[in-house]
Amino acid sequence: MAFNVSGGEHGDWAVLHVSGELDLVTSPVLRQRVHDVVAEGRHALVLDLSEVFFCDSSGVGVLIASRRLIRSCQGSLRLILPDRGAVEGSHVNRVLGALGVRRLFDVHVDLSSAVKDEVGPLSA
C-alpha cells in the first residue's frame, strides 16, 4: 500500500486522512501537510491515522511536532486511532502506548467523535 495524505474539512476542522506506512521516508510529507494546514490559518486539525499500518520513531516525531505546532497556535489536534485499524489493529495506537506518549494526544475512535464539540462547564 502506498503512503497517502488526503485533506478535507468537517465543519471548523481540517481533516488529514493518512494511509500506508508512516516512516523515515514518508513522515516529511505528513509534516509538510500539517504545516500547510496551519499556514492556511487552520488551527483545528484531525489526523485520521486509522489506515496507517506501520509507524516508526520518525512518524511519532512528526505527531509530537504537529502537536507542538498546533498548541503554539492555541489550536486543537485530535487523532483518530481506532482500537481496530489497518490490518490487525491500530499499529500507531500500540506504538504511542508502548512509548508512553499516547496520553499527550486527544485520541478518538472515529471522525464523528473527533469533530464533536465538547461542552465545557457552564458559567454563571
mmCIF file of N, CA and C in Angstrom:
data_model
loop_
_atom_site.group_PDB
_atom_site.id
_atom_site.type_symbol
_atom_site.label_atom_id
_atom_site.label_comp_id
_atom_site.label_asym_id
_atom_site.label_seq_id
_atom_site.Cartn_x
_atom_site.Cartn_y
_atom_site.Cartn_z
ATOM 1 N N MET A 1 0.850 -1.179 0.000
ATOM 2 C CA MET A 1 0.000 0.000 0.000
ATOM 3 C C MET A 1 0.892 1.238 0.000
ATOM 4 N N ALA A 2 0.633 2.158 -0.885
ATOM 5 C CA ALA A 2 1.408 3.393 -0.994
ATOM 6 C C ALA A 2 0.969 4.378 0.091
ATOM 7 N N PHE A 3 1.895 5.211 0.521
ATOM 8 C CA PHE A 3 1.596 6.241 1.507
ATOM 9 C C PHE A 3 0.782 7.337 0.839
ATOM 10 N N ASN A 4 -0.230 7.831 1.550
ATOM 11 C CA ASN A 4 -1.082 8.874 1.000
ATOM 12 C C ASN A 4 -1.598 9.764 2.123
ATOM 13 N N VAL A 5 -1.660 11.053 1.867
ATOM 14 C CA VAL A 5 -2.286 12.007 2.777
ATOM 15 C C VAL A 5 -3.289 12.796 1.944
ATOM 16 N N SER A 6 -4.559 12.690 2.303
ATOM 17 C CA SER A 6 -5.582 13.457 1.603
ATOM 18 C C SER A 6 -6.258 14.380 2.599
ATOM 19 N N GLY A 7 -6.629 15.549 2.122
ATOM 20 C CA GLY A 7 -7.196 16.556 3.004
ATOM 21 C C GLY A 7 -8.667 16.760 2.798
ATOM 22 N N GLY A 8 -9.277 17.325 3.794
ATOM 23 C CA GLY A 8 -10.687 17.654 3.727
ATOM 24 C C GLY A 8 -11.051 18.548 4.893
ATOM 25 N N GLU A 9 -12.320 18.826 5.003
ATOM 26 C CA GLU A 9 -12.830 19.653 6.086
ATOM 27 C C GLU A 9 -14.082 19.011 6.648
ATOM 28 N N HIS A 10 -14.292 19.243 7.915
ATOM 29 C CA HIS A 10 -15.513 18.808 8.572
ATOM 30 C C HIS A 10 -15.880 19.900 9.563
ATOM 31 N N GLY A 11 -16.778 20.779 9.143
ATOM 32 C CA GLY A 11 -17.112 21.940 9.962
ATOM 33 C C GLY A 11 -15.894 22.844 10.096
ATOM 34 N N ASP A 12 -15.557 23.182 11.324
ATOM 35 C CA ASP A 12 -14.406 24.044 11.587
ATOM 36 C C ASP A 12 -13.083 23.285 11.574
ATOM 37 N N TRP A 13 -13.139 21.983 11.403
ATOM 38 C CA TRP A 13 -11.949 21.140 11.499
ATOM 39 C C TRP A 13 -11.358 20.840 10.131
ATOM 40 N N ALA A 14 -10.042 20.991 10.015
ATOM 41 C CA ALA A 14 -9.310 20.459 8.861
ATOM 42 C C ALA A 14 -9.038 18.998 9.187
ATOM 43 N N VAL A 15 -9.192 18.129 8.201
ATOM 44 C CA VAL A 15 -9.003 16.694 8.415
ATOM 45 C C VAL A 15 -7.986 16.181 7.410
ATOM 46 N N LEU A 16 -6.958 15.507 7.908
ATOM 47 C CA LEU A 16 -5.992 14.836 7.044
ATOM 48 C C LEU A 16 -6.118 13.335 7.256
ATOM 49 N N HIS A 17 -6.475 12.643 6.171
ATOM 50 C CA HIS A 17 -6.583 11.178 6.198
ATOM 51 C C HIS A 17 -5.248 10.613 5.743
ATOM 52 N N VAL A 18 -4.625 9.820 6.597
ATOM 53 C CA VAL A 18 -3.296 9.280 6.327
ATOM 54 C C VAL A 18 -3.417 7.768 6.169
ATOM 55 N N SER A 19 -2.746 7.232 5.133
ATOM 56 C CA SER A 19 -2.765 5.779 4.949
ATOM 57 C C SER A 19 -1.389 5.299 4.514
ATOM 58 N N GLY A 20 -1.096 4.052 4.834
ATOM 59 C CA GLY A 20 0.185 3.449 4.463
ATOM 60 C C GLY A 20 1.152 3.404 5.629
ATOM 61 N N GLU A 21 2.437 3.481 5.316
ATOM 62 C CA GLU A 21 3.499 3.431 6.319
ATOM 63 C C GLU A 21 3.980 4.838 6.647
ATOM 64 N N LEU A 22 3.985 5.162 7.926
ATOM 65 C CA LEU A 22 4.480 6.459 8.396
ATOM 66 C C LEU A 22 5.882 6.224 8.954
ATOM 67 N N ASP A 23 6.891 6.497 8.120
ATOM 68 C CA ASP A 23 8.262 6.170 8.486
ATOM 69 C C ASP A 23 9.224 7.281 8.073
ATOM 70 N N LEU A 24 10.499 6.994 8.106
ATOM 71 C CA LEU A 24 11.531 7.983 7.798
ATOM 72 C C LEU A 24 11.344 8.604 6.417
ATOM 73 N N VAL A 25 10.900 7.818 5.455
ATOM 74 C CA VAL A 25 10.735 8.301 4.087
ATOM 75 C C VAL A 25 9.465 9.133 3.932
ATOM 76 N N THR A 26 8.381 8.720 4.581
ATOM 77 C CA THR A 26 7.085 9.355 4.354
ATOM 78 C C THR A 26 6.716 10.431 5.378
ATOM 79 N N SER A 27 7.333 10.410 6.549
ATOM 80 C CA SER A 27 6.946 11.372 7.588
ATOM 81 C C SER A 27 7.148 12.834 7.181
ATOM 82 N N PRO A 28 8.163 13.182 6.354
ATOM 83 C CA PRO A 28 8.255 14.589 5.914
ATOM 84 C C PRO A 28 7.037 15.058 5.117
ATOM 85 N N VAL A 29 6.385 14.144 4.417
ATOM 86 C CA VAL A 29 5.180 14.505 3.660
ATOM 87 C C VAL A 29 4.077 14.926 4.629
ATOM 88 N N LEU A 30 3.874 14.141 5.678
ATOM 89 C CA LEU A 30 2.851 14.486 6.659
ATOM 90 C C LEU A 30 3.222 15.778 7.376
ATOM 91 N N ARG A 31 4.481 15.931 7.742
ATOM 92 C CA ARG A 31 4.929 17.158 8.405
ATOM 93 C C ARG A 31 4.595 18.381 7.536
ATOM 94 N N GLN A 32 4.872 18.300 6.237
ATOM 95 C CA GLN A 32 4.599 19.418 5.336
ATOM 96 C C GLN A 32 3.110 19.687 5.221
ATOM 97 N N ARG A 33 2.307 18.642 5.154
ATOM 98 C CA ARG A 33 0.853 18.837 5.045
ATOM 99 C C ARG A 33 0.293 19.519 6.291
ATOM 100 N N VAL A 34 0.804 19.137 7.472
ATOM 101 C CA VAL A 34 0.364 19.783 8.712
ATOM 102 C C VAL A 34 0.775 21.255 8.691
ATOM 103 N N HIS A 35 2.009 21.538 8.282
ATOM 104 C CA HIS A 35 2.463 22.927 8.192
ATOM 105 C C HIS A 35 1.617 23.719 7.192
ATOM 106 N N ASP A 36 1.236 23.095 6.082
ATOM 107 C CA ASP A 36 0.389 23.765 5.089
ATOM 108 C C ASP A 36 -0.963 24.133 5.680
ATOM 109 N N VAL A 37 -1.546 23.215 6.445
ATOM 110 C CA VAL A 37 -2.848 23.477 7.076
ATOM 111 C C VAL A 37 -2.734 24.671 8.024
ATOM 112 N N VAL A 38 -1.690 24.688 8.838
ATOM 113 C CA VAL A 38 -1.503 25.788 9.793
ATOM 114 C C VAL A 38 -1.239 27.101 9.047
ATOM 115 N N ALA A 39 -0.451 27.044 7.973
ATOM 116 C CA ALA A 39 -0.155 28.246 7.183
ATOM 117 C C ALA A 39 -1.418 28.824 6.551
ATOM 118 N N GLU A 40 -2.419 27.979 6.297
ATOM 119 C CA GLU A 40 -3.700 28.437 5.767
ATOM 120 C C GLU A 40 -4.568 29.072 6.844
ATOM 121 N N GLY A 41 -4.077 29.072 8.078
ATOM 122 C CA GLY A 41 -4.832 29.664 9.181
ATOM 123 C C GLY A 41 -5.746 28.699 9.896
ATOM 124 N N ARG A 42 -5.625 27.416 9.593
ATOM 125 C CA ARG A 42 -6.463 26.394 10.240
ATOM 126 C C ARG A 42 -5.728 25.876 11.474
ATOM 127 N N HIS A 43 -6.337 26.015 12.639
ATOM 128 C CA HIS A 43 -5.687 25.596 13.874
ATOM 129 C C HIS A 43 -6.473 24.519 14.613
ATOM 130 N N ALA A 44 -7.457 23.957 13.953
ATOM 131 C CA ALA A 44 -8.207 22.819 14.480
ATOM 132 C C ALA A 44 -8.016 21.687 13.469
ATOM 133 N N LEU A 45 -7.234 20.675 13.881
ATOM 134 C CA LEU A 45 -6.821 19.630 12.943
ATOM 135 C C LEU A 45 -7.096 18.248 13.495
ATOM 136 N N VAL A 46 -7.662 17.405 12.642
ATOM 137 C CA VAL A 46 -7.846 15.992 12.942
ATOM 138 C C VAL A 46 -6.932 15.204 12.016
ATOM 139 N N LEU A 47 -6.114 14.337 12.592
ATOM 140 C CA LEU A 47 -5.309 13.405 11.806
ATOM 141 C C LEU A 47 -5.954 12.039 11.909
ATOM 142 N N ASP A 48 -6.498 11.563 10.799
ATOM 143 C CA ASP A 48 -7.118 10.236 10.757
ATOM 144 C C ASP A 48 -6.017 9.231 10.413
ATOM 145 N N LEU A 49 -5.573 8.505 11.424
ATOM 146 C CA LEU A 49 -4.487 7.542 11.269
ATOM 147 C C LEU A 49 -4.995 6.104 11.260
ATOM 148 N N SER A 50 -6.286 5.927 11.026
ATOM 149 C CA SER A 50 -6.876 4.587 11.100
ATOM 150 C C SER A 50 -6.381 3.652 10.008
ATOM 151 N N GLU A 51 -5.837 4.194 8.924
ATOM 152 C CA GLU A 51 -5.333 3.352 7.844
ATOM 153 C C GLU A 51 -3.802 3.330 7.771
ATOM 154 N N VAL A 52 -3.147 3.762 8.846
ATOM 155 C CA VAL A 52 -1.684 3.665 8.924
ATOM 156 C C VAL A 52 -1.370 2.306 9.528
ATOM 157 N N PHE A 53 -0.646 1.468 8.782
ATOM 158 C CA PHE A 53 -0.372 0.127 9.288
ATOM 159 C C PHE A 53 1.042 -0.044 9.813
ATOM 160 N N PHE A 54 1.867 0.997 9.737
ATOM 161 C CA PHE A 54 3.202 0.958 10.325
ATOM 162 C C PHE A 54 3.615 2.373 10.679
ATOM 163 N N CYS A 55 4.236 2.533 11.845
ATOM 164 C CA CYS A 55 4.722 3.842 12.286
ATOM 165 C C CYS A 55 6.020 3.624 13.046
ATOM 166 N N ASP A 56 7.090 4.309 12.621
ATOM 167 C CA ASP A 56 8.355 4.213 13.337
ATOM 168 C C ASP A 56 8.583 5.496 14.138
ATOM 169 N N SER A 57 9.778 5.630 14.712
ATOM 170 C CA SER A 57 10.063 6.775 15.582
ATOM 171 C C SER A 57 9.981 8.113 14.850
ATOM 172 N N SER A 58 10.307 8.136 13.566
ATOM 173 C CA SER A 58 10.192 9.402 12.833
ATOM 174 C C SER A 58 8.729 9.785 12.660
ATOM 175 N N GLY A 59 7.855 8.814 12.498
ATOM 176 C CA GLY A 59 6.417 9.089 12.437
ATOM 177 C C GLY A 59 5.904 9.625 13.758
ATOM 178 N N VAL A 60 6.351 9.015 14.863
ATOM 179 C CA VAL A 60 5.969 9.506 16.190
ATOM 180 C C VAL A 60 6.492 10.931 16.377
ATOM 181 N N GLY A 61 7.706 11.182 15.896
ATOM 182 C CA GLY A 61 8.276 12.528 15.988
ATOM 183 C C GLY A 61 7.431 13.559 15.268
ATOM 184 N N VAL A 62 6.905 13.206 14.110
ATOM 185 C CA VAL A 62 6.046 14.127 13.362
ATOM 186 C C VAL A 62 4.752 14.390 14.126
ATOM 187 N N LEU A 63 4.198 13.364 14.742
ATOM 188 C CA LEU A 63 2.971 13.554 15.517
ATOM 189 C C LEU A 63 3.219 14.485 16.705
ATOM 190 N N ILE A 64 4.335 14.298 17.394
ATOM 191 C CA ILE A 64 4.655 15.152 18.538
ATOM 192 C C ILE A 64 4.938 16.586 18.070
ATOM 193 N N ALA A 65 5.666 16.734 16.966
ATOM 194 C CA ALA A 65 5.944 18.070 16.424
ATOM 195 C C ALA A 65 4.647 18.748 15.973
ATOM 196 N N SER A 66 3.724 17.982 15.409
ATOM 197 C CA SER A 66 2.437 18.533 14.990
ATOM 198 C C SER A 66 1.653 19.025 16.192
ATOM 199 N N ARG A 67 1.684 18.261 17.252
ATOM 200 C CA ARG A 67 1.015 18.664 18.498
ATOM 201 C C ARG A 67 1.610 19.975 19.005
ATOM 202 N N ARG A 68 2.919 20.052 19.015
ATOM 203 C CA ARG A 68 3.597 21.257 19.495
ATOM 204 C C ARG A 68 3.237 22.469 18.632
ATOM 205 N N LEU A 69 3.236 22.293 17.308
ATOM 206 C CA LEU A 69 2.907 23.377 16.390
ATOM 207 C C LEU A 69 1.485 23.878 16.605
ATOM 208 N N ILE A 70 0.535 22.968 16.655
ATOM 209 C CA ILE A 70 -0.874 23.334 16.827
ATOM 210 C C ILE A 70 -1.090 24.017 18.175
ATOM 211 N N ARG A 71 -0.454 23.497 19.216
ATOM 212 C CA ARG A 71 -0.595 24.108 20.546
ATOM 213 C C ARG A 71 0.014 25.505 20.575
ATOM 214 N N SER A 72 1.096 25.735 19.820
ATOM 215 C CA SER A 72 1.712 27.069 19.790
ATOM 216 C C SER A 72 0.777 28.092 19.159
ATOM 217 N N CYS A 73 -0.191 27.627 18.399
ATOM 218 C CA CYS A 73 -1.188 28.496 17.765
ATOM 219 C C CYS A 73 -2.495 28.522 18.564
ATOM 220 N N GLN A 74 -2.474 27.986 19.784
ATOM 221 C CA GLN A 74 -3.662 27.847 20.618
ATOM 222 C C GLN A 74 -4.750 27.062 19.901
ATOM 223 N N GLY A 75 -4.335 26.074 19.122
ATOM 224 C CA GLY A 75 -5.274 25.256 18.378
ATOM 225 C C GLY A 75 -5.504 23.909 19.036
ATOM 226 N N SER A 76 -6.179 23.038 18.303
ATOM 227 C CA SER A 76 -6.504 21.701 18.793
ATOM 228 C C SER A 76 -6.097 20.660 17.764
ATOM 229 N N LEU A 77 -5.450 19.609 18.249
ATOM 230 C CA LEU A 77 -5.094 18.463 17.413
ATOM 231 C C LEU A 77 -5.762 17.242 17.999
ATOM 232 N N ARG A 78 -6.465 16.516 17.150
ATOM 233 C CA ARG A 78 -7.106 15.264 17.560
ATOM 234 C C ARG A 78 -6.676 14.167 16.610
ATOM 235 N N LEU A 79 -6.452 12.988 17.169
ATOM 236 C CA LEU A 79 -6.066 11.827 16.368
ATOM 237 C C LEU A 79 -7.205 10.834 16.331
ATOM 238 N N ILE A 80 -7.386 10.192 15.173
ATOM 239 C CA ILE A 80 -8.308 9.068 15.072
ATOM 240 C C ILE A 80 -7.455 7.815 15.079
ATOM 241 N N LEU A 81 -7.591 7.047 16.167
ATOM 242 C CA LEU A 81 -6.861 5.798 16.349
ATOM 243 C C LEU A 81 -7.826 4.750 16.883
ATOM 244 N N PRO A 82 -8.528 4.074 15.993
ATOM 245 C CA PRO A 82 -9.484 3.080 16.472
ATOM 246 C C PRO A 82 -8.758 1.900 17.119
ATOM 247 N N ASP A 83 -9.472 1.205 18.004
ATOM 248 C CA ASP A 83 -8.898 0.011 18.625
ATOM 249 C C ASP A 83 -8.513 -1.003 17.561
ATOM 250 N N ARG A 84 -9.314 -1.079 16.519
ATOM 251 C CA ARG A 84 -9.045 -1.985 15.407
ATOM 252 C C ARG A 84 -8.912 -1.127 14.167
ATOM 253 N N GLY A 85 -7.713 -1.011 13.642
ATOM 254 C CA GLY A 85 -7.499 -0.158 12.483
ATOM 255 C C GLY A 85 -6.984 -0.949 11.308
ATOM 256 N N ALA A 86 -6.051 -0.366 10.581
ATOM 257 C CA ALA A 86 -5.482 -1.008 9.402
ATOM 258 C C ALA A 86 -4.890 -2.352 9.786
ATOM 259 N N VAL A 87 -5.174 -3.320 9.013
ATOM 260 C CA VAL A 87 -4.741 -4.703 9.195
ATOM 261 C C VAL A 87 -5.224 -5.199 10.561
ATOM 262 N N GLU A 88 -4.354 -5.629 11.458
ATOM 263 C CA GLU A 88 -4.768 -6.285 12.711
ATOM 264 C C GLU A 88 -4.822 -5.359 13.919
ATOM 265 N N GLY A 89 -5.278 -4.169 13.762
ATOM 266 C CA GLY A 89 -5.382 -3.243 14.882
ATOM 267 C C GLY A 89 -4.570 -2.000 14.594
ATOM 268 N N SER A 90 -4.793 -0.997 15.366
ATOM 269 C CA SER A 90 -4.120 0.268 15.129
ATOM 270 C C SER A 90 -2.674 0.192 15.595
ATOM 271 N N HIS A 91 -1.780 0.060 14.643
ATOM 272 C CA HIS A 91 -0.350 -0.012 14.944
ATOM 273 C C HIS A 91 0.114 1.267 15.633
ATOM 274 N N VAL A 92 -0.360 2.409 15.168
ATOM 275 C CA VAL A 92 0.036 3.690 15.744
ATOM 276 C C VAL A 92 -0.396 3.752 17.206
ATOM 277 N N ASN A 93 -1.591 3.289 17.495
ATOM 278 C CA ASN A 93 -2.096 3.269 18.861
ATOM 279 C C ASN A 93 -1.157 2.462 19.755
ATOM 280 N N ARG A 94 -0.731 1.296 19.288
ATOM 281 C CA ARG A 94 0.170 0.437 20.067
ATOM 282 C C ARG A 94 1.537 1.078 20.238
ATOM 283 N N VAL A 95 2.065 1.699 19.191
ATOM 284 C CA VAL A 95 3.378 2.338 19.262
ATOM 285 C C VAL A 95 3.350 3.503 20.247
ATOM 286 N N LEU A 96 2.349 4.366 20.138
ATOM 287 C CA LEU A 96 2.247 5.505 21.054
ATOM 288 C C LEU A 96 2.106 5.037 22.499
ATOM 289 N N GLY A 97 1.326 3.977 22.699
ATOM 290 C CA GLY A 97 1.170 3.420 24.045
ATOM 291 C C GLY A 97 2.462 2.838 24.583
ATOM 292 N N ALA A 98 3.177 2.105 23.746
ATOM 293 C CA ALA A 98 4.435 1.484 24.169
ATOM 294 C C ALA A 98 5.486 2.531 24.530
ATOM 295 N N LEU A 99 5.470 3.659 23.828
ATOM 296 C CA LEU A 99 6.432 4.728 24.087
ATOM 297 C C LEU A 99 6.002 5.643 25.235
ATOM 298 N N GLY A 100 4.777 5.462 25.707
ATOM 299 C CA GLY A 100 4.278 6.272 26.812
ATOM 300 C C GLY A 100 3.879 7.681 26.423
ATOM 301 N N VAL A 101 3.633 7.920 25.134
ATOM 302 C CA VAL A 101 3.269 9.269 24.692
ATOM 303 C C VAL A 101 1.804 9.365 24.239
ATOM 304 N N ARG A 102 1.068 8.280 24.278
ATOM 305 C CA ARG A 102 -0.331 8.321 23.841
ATOM 306 C C ARG A 102 -1.131 9.325 24.655
ATOM 307 N N ARG A 103 -0.795 9.464 25.930
ATOM 308 C CA ARG A 103 -1.517 10.374 26.823
ATOM 309 C C ARG A 103 -1.374 11.841 26.414
ATOM 310 N N LEU A 104 -0.395 12.135 25.558
ATOM 311 C CA LEU A 104 -0.199 13.517 25.095
ATOM 312 C C LEU A 104 -1.250 13.946 24.084
ATOM 313 N N PHE A 105 -1.946 12.976 23.509
ATOM 314 C CA PHE A 105 -2.845 13.250 22.398
ATOM 315 C C PHE A 105 -4.307 13.075 22.787
ATOM 316 N N ASP A 106 -5.144 13.845 22.117
ATOM 317 C CA ASP A 106 -6.592 13.723 22.239
ATOM 318 C C ASP A 106 -7.012 12.689 21.198
ATOM 319 N N VAL A 107 -7.275 11.460 21.652
ATOM 320 C CA VAL A 107 -7.499 10.322 20.756
ATOM 321 C C VAL A 107 -8.982 9.984 20.685
ATOM 322 N N HIS A 108 -9.448 9.723 19.449
ATOM 323 C CA HIS A 108 -10.843 9.353 19.207
ATOM 324 C C HIS A 108 -10.890 8.118 18.314
ATOM 325 N N VAL A 109 -12.032 7.434 18.331
ATOM 326 C CA VAL A 109 -12.156 6.200 17.552
ATOM 327 C C VAL A 109 -12.664 6.427 16.137
ATOM 328 N N ASP A 110 -13.310 7.562 15.883
ATOM 329 C CA ASP A 110 -13.817 7.842 14.545
ATOM 330 C C ASP A 110 -13.954 9.345 14.343
ATOM 331 N N LEU A 111 -14.242 9.732 13.111
ATOM 332 C CA LEU A 111 -14.314 11.150 12.766
ATOM 333 C C LEU A 111 -15.444 11.860 13.492
ATOM 334 N N SER A 112 -16.590 11.225 13.617
ATOM 335 C CA SER A 112 -17.718 11.911 14.249
ATOM 336 C C SER A 112 -17.425 12.276 15.700
ATOM 337 N N SER A 113 -16.729 11.411 16.431
ATOM 338 C CA SER A 113 -16.393 11.766 17.816
ATOM 339 C C SER A 113 -15.241 12.766 17.863
ATOM 340 N N ALA A 114 -14.346 12.725 16.873
ATOM 341 C CA ALA A 114 -13.202 13.642 16.860
ATOM 342 C C ALA A 114 -13.620 15.089 16.611
ATOM 343 N N VAL A 115 -14.649 15.301 15.817
ATOM 344 C CA VAL A 115 -15.053 16.677 15.484
ATOM 345 C C VAL A 115 -16.189 17.186 16.363
ATOM 346 N N LYS A 116 -16.624 16.352 17.286
ATOM 347 C CA LYS A 116 -17.712 16.765 18.174
ATOM 348 C C LYS A 116 -17.191 17.826 19.130
ATOM 349 N N ASP A 117 -17.953 18.890 19.259
ATOM 350 C CA ASP A 117 -17.580 19.944 20.206
ATOM 351 C C ASP A 117 -17.866 19.442 21.604
ATOM 352 N N GLU A 118 -16.863 19.567 22.445
ATOM 353 C CA GLU A 118 -17.058 19.181 23.829
ATOM 354 C C GLU A 118 -17.691 20.337 24.573
ATOM 355 N N VAL A 119 -18.622 20.009 25.417
ATOM 356 C CA VAL A 119 -19.306 21.032 26.188
ATOM 357 C C VAL A 119 -18.533 21.247 27.480
ATOM 358 N N GLY A 120 -18.101 22.477 27.667
ATOM 359 C CA GLY A 120 -17.353 22.813 28.879
ATOM 360 C C GLY A 120 -18.306 23.083 30.028
ATOM 361 N N PRO A 121 -17.750 23.364 31.192
ATOM 362 C CA PRO A 121 -18.605 23.657 32.343
ATOM 363 C C PRO A 121 -19.409 24.939 32.090
ATOM 364 N N LEU A 122 -20.607 24.950 32.607
ATOM 365 C CA LEU A 122 -21.457 26.124 32.481
ATOM 366 C C LEU A 122 -20.977 27.190 33.447
ATOM 367 N N SER A 123 -21.015 28.432 32.968
ATOM 368 C CA SER A 123 -20.629 29.533 33.860
ATOM 369 C C SER A 123 -21.829 30.451 34.071
ATOM 370 N N ALA A 124 -21.854 31.104 35.197
ATOM 371 C CA ALA A 124 -22.971 31.970 35.533
ATOM 372 C C ALA A 124 -22.858 33.310 34.849
#
